[in-house]
Amino acid sequence: MSWQRGINLKSERELAIMRRAGRINALALLAAINVAEIGATTAKIDAAAAKVLENHAVKPAFLGYPGAYPFPAVTTISINEELVHGIPGDRKLQDGDIVSIDCGSILEGFVADSALTIGIGRISPEAQELIDTTMNALFIGIDQMQIGNRTGDISSAIQSFVEGKGFNVVREYTGHGVGRKMHEDPQVPNYGTAGKGVDLKPGMTIALEPMVLTGVKETRVQKDQWTVSSKDSGLTAHFEHTVAVTRNGPEILTTLDPDLDGPEAFRYNGYFVGRAQAAQE
Ligand code: MG
Ligand code: MG
């Protein structure tokens, strides 16, 4: 059917490239969170991620990304009520902030895209619950990425989990196919109906990215024409992995490798290895 034509299925060889791109992207996020502390500027966090990409001779996917004007940094960094697409700069992190960092890498023409939200210093119980809910929503969505399921099964699982916790999912921004381009078909919203949408097939690669709001689901774009904030200024969080649909189930591509990266791979509640693996440690 014509609406499926935009979906690029990846070969084993292409998945191997995306796996390498994904690990480097994860290393960039790890470097970013290692410098994200009280008093650090968001520009410093961006520079830490940029350095990792440069060291691995990988092209940043976000730098120059077309919009109202080309995106001016390697990462997007979004604080508190800012949901996505925040521009790194001279803003300093404060005790109690929650910070979402999103990064994209291009290796041999293939894109990896991942994001996470962390707390700075002591954060409120509500902020912690928001972060935990959003990360769990990501893994609940990934669990649905099985052959025989449809994109609506993913969307519906994320939405019902998040709403069950009393939070909202964003409507205007969605998960997406990823690989040869940063945004490919299919779109995978964080809301939807089980059994609807596109059939999942081996070789599909999807950047799944729950974006969760404590308040209303509506957003607004700030004056800088990039930063997206919650309309009511309620707290927001964002987690993302690039995931392949395979005959053996979902494979998260934007992970660290404990054999290569050591104990650091198990940081941050298993985000970097996929939660299921972390639980076995
Ligand atoms: Mg992203
Ligand atoms: Mg994305």
PDB file of C-alpha atoms in Angstrom, residues 52-226:
ATOM      1  CA  VAL A  52      32.668  12.062  21.379  1.00  0.00           C
ATOM      2  CA  LEU A  53      31.148  12.275  17.906  1.00  0.00           C
ATOM      3  CA  GLU A  54      34.227  14.056  16.624  1.00  0.00           C
ATOM      4  CA  ASN A  55      36.569  11.468  18.185  1.00  0.00           C
ATOM      5  CA  HIS A  56      34.674   8.718  16.382  1.00  0.00           C
ATOM      6  CA  ALA A  57      34.556  10.674  13.105  1.00  0.00           C
ATOM      7  CA  VAL A  58      30.774  10.543  13.183  1.00  0.00           C
ATOM      8  CA  LYS A  59      28.641  13.351  11.776  1.00  0.00           C
ATOM      9  CA  PRO A  60      26.155  15.026  14.115  1.00  0.00           C
ATOM     10  CA  ALA A  61      22.637  14.570  12.764  1.00  0.00           C
ATOM     11  CA  PHE A  62      21.085  17.634  14.407  1.00  0.00           C
ATOM     12  CA  LEU A  63      23.690  20.299  13.606  1.00  0.00           C
ATOM     13  CA  GLY A  64      22.289  22.318  10.705  1.00  0.00           C
ATOM     14  CA  TYR A  65      18.983  20.423  10.715  1.00  0.00           C
ATOM     15  CA  PRO A  66      16.522  22.527   8.709  1.00  0.00           C
ATOM     16  CA  GLY A  67      13.914  24.540  10.589  1.00  0.00           C
ATOM     17  CA  ALA A  68      13.075  28.231  10.977  1.00  0.00           C
ATOM     18  CA  TYR A  69      16.888  28.448  10.833  1.00  0.00           C
ATOM     19  CA  PRO A  70      19.401  25.591  10.828  1.00  0.00           C
ATOM     20  CA  PHE A  71      19.707  23.963  14.264  1.00  0.00           C
ATOM     21  CA  PRO A  72      22.883  25.434  15.788  1.00  0.00           C
ATOM     22  CA  ALA A  73      24.163  22.591  18.013  1.00  0.00           C
ATOM     23  CA  VAL A  74      24.978  18.872  18.192  1.00  0.00           C
ATOM     24  CA  THR A  75      22.447  18.070  20.917  1.00  0.00           C
ATOM     25  CA  THR A  76      19.101  19.468  21.891  1.00  0.00           C
ATOM     26  CA  ILE A  77      18.923  20.237  25.610  1.00  0.00           C
ATOM     27  CA  SER A  78      15.550  20.951  27.156  1.00  0.00           C
ATOM     28  CA  ILE A  79      15.091  21.914  30.819  1.00  0.00           C
ATOM     29  CA  ASN A  80      12.025  21.410  33.044  1.00  0.00           C
ATOM     30  CA  GLU A  81       8.943  22.633  31.116  1.00  0.00           C
ATOM     31  CA  GLU A  82      10.959  22.484  27.888  1.00  0.00           C
ATOM     32  CA  LEU A  83      10.016  19.215  26.186  1.00  0.00           C
ATOM     33  CA  VAL A  84      12.270  18.940  23.124  1.00  0.00           C
ATOM     34  CA  HIS A  85      14.489  20.916  20.712  1.00  0.00           C
ATOM     35  CA  GLY A  86      16.044  23.273  23.304  1.00  0.00           C
ATOM     36  CA  ILE A  87      19.180  25.061  22.093  1.00  0.00           C
ATOM     37  CA  PRO A  88      22.326  24.640  24.232  1.00  0.00           C
ATOM     38  CA  GLY A  89      23.809  27.921  25.451  1.00  0.00           C
ATOM     39  CA  ASP A  90      24.924  29.789  28.551  1.00  0.00           C
ATOM     40  CA  ARG A  91      22.051  28.708  30.800  1.00  0.00           C
ATOM     41  CA  LYS A  92      23.415  27.063  33.965  1.00  0.00           C
ATOM     42  CA  LEU A  93      21.838  23.977  35.476  1.00  0.00           C
ATOM     43  CA  GLN A  94      20.312  24.432  38.916  1.00  0.00           C
ATOM     44  CA  ASP A  95      19.624  22.096  41.795  1.00  0.00           C
ATOM     45  CA  GLY A  96      16.280  20.397  41.112  1.00  0.00           C
ATOM     46  CA  ASP A  97      16.253  20.870  37.323  1.00  0.00           C
ATOM     47  CA  ILE A  98      15.384  17.987  35.052  1.00  0.00           C
ATOM     48  CA  VAL A  99      17.281  17.990  31.787  1.00  0.00           C
ATOM     49  CA  SER A 100      16.456  16.185  28.558  1.00  0.00           C
ATOM     50  CA  ILE A 101      19.375  15.572  26.198  1.00  0.00           C
ATOM     51  CA  ASP A 102      18.761  14.320  22.657  1.00  0.00           C
ATOM     52  CA  CYS A 103      21.537  13.413  20.222  1.00  0.00           C
ATOM     53  CA  GLY A 104      21.765  12.057  16.681  1.00  0.00           C
ATOM     54  CA  SER A 105      24.733  10.537  14.822  1.00  0.00           C
ATOM     55  CA  ILE A 106      25.352   9.730  11.173  1.00  0.00           C
ATOM     56  CA  LEU A 107      27.791   6.923  10.309  1.00  0.00           C
ATOM     57  CA  GLU A 108      28.294   5.758   6.717  1.00  0.00           C
ATOM     58  CA  GLY A 109      24.985   7.367   5.789  1.00  0.00           C
ATOM     59  CA  PHE A 110      22.937   5.841   8.619  1.00  0.00           C
ATOM     60  CA  VAL A 111      21.372   7.737  11.490  1.00  0.00           C
ATOM     61  CA  ALA A 112      21.047   6.779  15.162  1.00  0.00           C
ATOM     62  CA  ASP A 113      18.861   8.886  17.444  1.00  0.00           C
ATOM     63  CA  SER A 114      18.485   8.625  21.234  1.00  0.00           C
ATOM     64  CA  ALA A 115      17.587  10.784  24.222  1.00  0.00           C
ATOM     65  CA  LEU A 116      17.214  10.683  27.976  1.00  0.00           C
ATOM     66  CA  THR A 117      16.140  12.869  30.880  1.00  0.00           C
ATOM     67  CA  ILE A 118      18.159  13.207  34.087  1.00  0.00           C
ATOM     68  CA  GLY A 119      17.679  15.010  37.384  1.00  0.00           C
ATOM     69  CA  ILE A 120      20.210  17.560  38.649  1.00  0.00           C
ATOM     70  CA  GLY A 121      20.927  17.542  42.383  1.00  0.00           C
ATOM     71  CA  ARG A 122      17.825  16.865  44.449  1.00  0.00           C
ATOM     72  CA  ILE A 123      14.676  16.715  42.369  1.00  0.00           C
ATOM     73  CA  SER A 124      11.059  16.671  43.529  1.00  0.00           C
ATOM     74  CA  PRO A 125       9.188  13.371  43.955  1.00  0.00           C
ATOM     75  CA  GLU A 126       6.919  14.399  41.087  1.00  0.00           C
ATOM     76  CA  ALA A 127       9.916  15.006  38.819  1.00  0.00           C
ATOM     77  CA  GLN A 128      11.360  11.609  39.738  1.00  0.00           C
ATOM     78  CA  GLU A 129       8.045   9.914  39.034  1.00  0.00           C
ATOM     79  CA  LEU A 130       7.844  11.693  35.689  1.00  0.00           C
ATOM     80  CA  ILE A 131      11.337  10.524  34.719  1.00  0.00           C
ATOM     81  CA  ASP A 132      10.679   6.938  35.845  1.00  0.00           C
ATOM     82  CA  THR A 133       7.333   6.846  34.029  1.00  0.00           C
ATOM     83  CA  THR A 134       8.796   8.158  30.782  1.00  0.00           C
ATOM     84  CA  MET A 135      11.720   5.712  30.816  1.00  0.00           C
ATOM     85  CA  ASN A 136       9.394   2.808  31.635  1.00  0.00           C
ATOM     86  CA  ALA A 137       7.031   3.935  28.858  1.00  0.00           C
ATOM     87  CA  LEU A 138       9.913   3.679  26.405  1.00  0.00           C
ATOM     88  CA  PHE A 139      10.686   0.093  27.406  1.00  0.00           C
ATOM     89  CA  ILE A 140       6.991  -0.854  27.465  1.00  0.00           C
ATOM     90  CA  GLY A 141       6.735   0.477  23.905  1.00  0.00           C
ATOM     91  CA  ILE A 142       9.871  -1.415  22.842  1.00  0.00           C
ATOM     92  CA  ASP A 143       8.358  -4.647  24.228  1.00  0.00           C
ATOM     93  CA  GLN A 144       5.535  -4.225  21.696  1.00  0.00           C
ATOM     94  CA  MET A 145       7.923  -4.098  18.726  1.00  0.00           C
ATOM     95  CA  GLN A 146       7.263  -7.704  17.769  1.00  0.00           C
ATOM     96  CA  ILE A 147       6.566  -9.128  14.327  1.00  0.00           C
ATOM     97  CA  GLY A 148       2.805  -9.613  14.086  1.00  0.00           C
ATOM     98  CA  ASN A 149       2.131  -6.389  15.984  1.00  0.00           C
ATOM     99  CA  ARG A 150       1.325  -3.028  14.461  1.00  0.00           C
ATOM    100  CA  THR A 151       2.536   0.462  15.281  1.00  0.00           C
ATOM    101  CA  GLY A 152      -0.776   1.100  17.063  1.00  0.00           C
ATOM    102  CA  ASP A 153       0.120  -1.603  19.590  1.00  0.00           C
ATOM    103  CA  ILE A 154       3.240   0.373  20.511  1.00  0.00           C
ATOM    104  CA  SER A 155       1.378   3.691  20.650  1.00  0.00           C
ATOM    105  CA  SER A 156      -1.479   2.319  22.700  1.00  0.00           C
ATOM    106  CA  ALA A 157       0.830   0.626  25.240  1.00  0.00           C
ATOM    107  CA  ILE A 158       2.759   3.864  25.800  1.00  0.00           C
ATOM    108  CA  GLN A 159      -0.370   6.001  26.095  1.00  0.00           C
ATOM    109  CA  SER A 160      -2.222   3.743  28.514  1.00  0.00           C
ATOM    110  CA  PHE A 161       0.834   3.319  30.752  1.00  0.00           C
ATOM    111  CA  VAL A 162       1.546   7.063  30.904  1.00  0.00           C
ATOM    112  CA  GLU A 163      -2.080   8.094  31.405  1.00  0.00           C
ATOM    113  CA  GLY A 164      -2.414   5.412  34.084  1.00  0.00           C
ATOM    114  CA  LYS A 165       0.248   7.308  36.022  1.00  0.00           C
ATOM    115  CA  GLY A 166      -1.773  10.529  35.703  1.00  0.00           C
ATOM    116  CA  PHE A 167       0.498  12.137  33.102  1.00  0.00           C
ATOM    117  CA  ASN A 168      -0.104  13.071  29.455  1.00  0.00           C
ATOM    118  CA  VAL A 169       1.615  12.179  26.182  1.00  0.00           C
ATOM    119  CA  VAL A 170       2.370  14.821  23.588  1.00  0.00           C
ATOM    120  CA  ARG A 171       0.385  14.814  20.351  1.00  0.00           C
ATOM    121  CA  GLU A 172       2.369  17.073  17.991  1.00  0.00           C
ATOM    122  CA  TYR A 173       5.663  15.147  18.105  1.00  0.00           C
ATOM    123  CA  THR A 174       6.054  11.431  17.475  1.00  0.00           C
ATOM    124  CA  GLY A 175       8.422   8.531  17.221  1.00  0.00           C
ATOM    125  CA  HIS A 176       9.535   7.797  13.684  1.00  0.00           C
ATOM    126  CA  GLY A 177      11.301   5.490  11.301  1.00  0.00           C
ATOM    127  CA  VAL A 178      15.015   6.269  11.199  1.00  0.00           C
ATOM    128  CA  GLY A 179      18.051   5.102   9.245  1.00  0.00           C
ATOM    129  CA  ARG A 180      18.861   6.518   5.841  1.00  0.00           C
ATOM    130  CA  LYS A 181      17.260   9.730   7.023  1.00  0.00           C
ATOM    131  CA  MET A 182      16.618  11.060  10.472  1.00  0.00           C
ATOM    132  CA  HIS A 183      12.880  10.974   9.895  1.00  0.00           C
ATOM    133  CA  GLU A 184      11.437   8.146   7.821  1.00  0.00           C
ATOM    134  CA  ASP A 185       8.068   6.409   7.801  1.00  0.00           C
ATOM    135  CA  PRO A 186       6.307   5.149   9.774  1.00  0.00           C
ATOM    136  CA  GLN A 187       5.319   7.745  12.318  1.00  0.00           C
ATOM    137  CA  VAL A 188       4.847   6.141  15.711  1.00  0.00           C
ATOM    138  CA  PRO A 189       2.794   8.450  17.940  1.00  0.00           C
ATOM    139  CA  ASN A 190       2.797   8.080  21.714  1.00  0.00           C
ATOM    140  CA  TYR A 191      -0.982   7.659  21.580  1.00  0.00           C
ATOM    141  CA  GLY A 192      -3.143   5.393  19.489  1.00  0.00           C
ATOM    142  CA  THR A 193      -5.241   2.282  19.153  1.00  0.00           C
ATOM    143  CA  ALA A 194      -3.991  -1.288  19.471  1.00  0.00           C
ATOM    144  CA  GLY A 195      -4.352  -3.288  16.269  1.00  0.00           C
ATOM    145  CA  LYS A 196      -4.208  -0.179  14.037  1.00  0.00           C
ATOM    146  CA  GLY A 197      -1.356   1.285  12.032  1.00  0.00           C
ATOM    147  CA  VAL A 198       1.485  -0.269  10.069  1.00  0.00           C
ATOM    148  CA  ASP A 199       2.483  -3.947  10.345  1.00  0.00           C
ATOM    149  CA  LEU A 200       5.888  -4.371  11.970  1.00  0.00           C
ATOM    150  CA  LYS A 201       8.352  -6.174   9.718  1.00  0.00           C
ATOM    151  CA  PRO A 202      11.913  -7.454  10.160  1.00  0.00           C
ATOM    152  CA  GLY A 203      14.425  -4.739   9.273  1.00  0.00           C
ATOM    153  CA  MET A 204      12.230  -1.826  10.341  1.00  0.00           C
ATOM    154  CA  THR A 205      14.149   0.641  12.479  1.00  0.00           C
ATOM    155  CA  ILE A 206      12.162   3.013  14.635  1.00  0.00           C
ATOM    156  CA  ALA A 207      13.194   5.836  16.937  1.00  0.00           C
ATOM    157  CA  LEU A 208      10.669   5.352  19.700  1.00  0.00           C
ATOM    158  CA  GLU A 209      10.406   8.413  21.914  1.00  0.00           C
ATOM    159  CA  PRO A 210       7.816   8.919  24.639  1.00  0.00           C
ATOM    160  CA  MET A 211       7.442  12.624  25.469  1.00  0.00           C
ATOM    161  CA  VAL A 212       5.502  13.034  28.685  1.00  0.00           C
ATOM    162  CA  LEU A 213       3.925  16.047  30.379  1.00  0.00           C
ATOM    163  CA  THR A 214       2.768  16.419  33.982  1.00  0.00           C
ATOM    164  CA  GLY A 215       0.125  18.940  32.940  1.00  0.00           C
ATOM    165  CA  VAL A 216      -1.863  19.545  29.772  1.00  0.00           C
ATOM    166  CA  LYS A 217      -0.818  17.752  26.591  1.00  0.00           C
ATOM    167  CA  GLU A 218      -0.586  20.951  24.531  1.00  0.00           C
ATOM    168  CA  THR A 219       2.761  22.562  23.724  1.00  0.00           C
ATOM    169  CA  ARG A 220       4.058  25.881  22.444  1.00  0.00           C
ATOM    170  CA  VAL A 221       7.155  26.831  20.479  1.00  0.00           C
ATOM    171  CA  GLN A 222       9.275  29.468  22.191  1.00  0.00           C
ATOM    172  CA  LYS A 223      10.533  32.714  20.642  1.00  0.00           C
ATOM    173  CA  ASP A 224      13.788  31.052  19.545  1.00  0.00           C
ATOM    174  CA  GLN A 225      11.573  29.104  17.074  1.00  0.00           C
ATOM    175  CA  TRP A 226      13.061  25.752  18.143  1.00  0.00           C
TER     176      TRP A 226
END
